[in-house]
Amino acid sequence: MGKPQPPLNALRAFEAAGRHLSFTKAAAELNVTPAAISHQVKSLEELLGVPLFRRLTRALRLTEAGQVALPTLGQGFDKLAQAVDQIRSHCESGVLTISVSPSFGGMWLLPRLERFRSMHPDIEIRINGTDRLVDLTRDDVDVAVRYGPGGYEGVRVDRLFGQRNTPVCSPALLEGEHPLRKPEDLRHHTLLHIDWIEAEASWRMWLLAAGLRDIDPARGPRFSMESMAVQSAVDGHGVALVGELLVADHIAAGRLVRPFDQSLSTPLTFAFYLLSAKDRADIPKIAAFRDWLMEEVRAVNGE
């Protein structure tokens, strides 16, 4: 282990006093009393075991050790100030870093993001597409959108919307040799599976709710990301069970259709959430994104 370092306040007191060659002027700069500066310097000298000043009747002079240490210490405080300025500049800059799952980002957020950019052209957007956990107090991320059961601690949490999972497919599957008209027709079509976080939203549960027990709920390919299953459905390769709001744009454009009315709601706590660090949640760029996103959610929900 390295030697214990002197307190930062004591080093700051010495640096200011050495630069001014005056305890009084150093005290004025650091907004403390001259006695406090003198005490900090004396404590530092005792800790280091070497005098840093020669205290004359009407003057203060640096010892040889003090003269050697002062320039390097001053440079260190300058670099520390630069680092703090960089942190502040990042927090206050116009770059907004958004951590979002690839599926939610690609299917829901990105098609709408141009509206936010047109409203806030001074805010640069950086998208970090990932499902991994992020630390909003340490990582280089301003906000995160995550799907889960809630209960996030130590951050500001804004609920966006829950999932109502419904079968969707290409309009082409409504025609052909085995047109998809009623749930029983699924026995002739491929089921596209997503590795759901919650088992309650699986094809097995949907088929049970629809009263269909003679269709194997496990057959068909599985996808780790919802967007891949959706693309497979758009291409006419099968029927996907997905969140209705996530594919609202595909349905509106006619790329996907809902062949049945039956849907399956996930547990109430499972939803998409917007997360931000509590101490930065009201920074203008974060507040602007949150306000815009909540308005988009209200529009999708028809509110």
mmCIF file of C-alpha atoms in Angstrom, residues 8 51 56-57 184 200 213 227 233 257 268-269 279 293:
data_model
loop_
_atom_site.group_PDB
_atom_site.id
_atom_site.type_symbol
_atom_site.label_atom_id
_atom_site.label_comp_id
_atom_site.label_asym_id
_atom_site.label_seq_id
_atom_site.Cartn_x
_atom_site.Cartn_y
_atom_site.Cartn_z
ATOM 1 C CA LEU A 8 -6.604 18.067 0.214
ATOM 2 C CA PRO A 51 8.988 23.011 7.266
ATOM 3 C CA LEU A 56 9.591 36.164 9.482
ATOM 4 C CA THR A 57 8.357 39.153 11.470
ATOM 5 C CA GLU A 184 -57.474 -22.594 -34.719
ATOM 6 C CA GLU A 200 -46.856 -15.107 -18.647
ATOM 7 C CA ARG A 213 -54.615 -27.274 -26.273
ATOM 8 C CA SER A 227 -37.175 -6.788 -33.513
ATOM 9 C CA ALA A 233 -43.299 -11.767 -39.298
ATOM 10 C CA VAL A 257 -51.975 -7.104 -39.233
ATOM 11 C CA LEU A 268 -49.023 -4.899 -14.179
ATOM 12 C CA THR A 269 -45.540 -4.015 -12.958
ATOM 13 C CA ASP A 279 -29.376 14.591 -9.232
ATOM 14 C CA LEU A 293 -41.180 11.146 -24.642
#
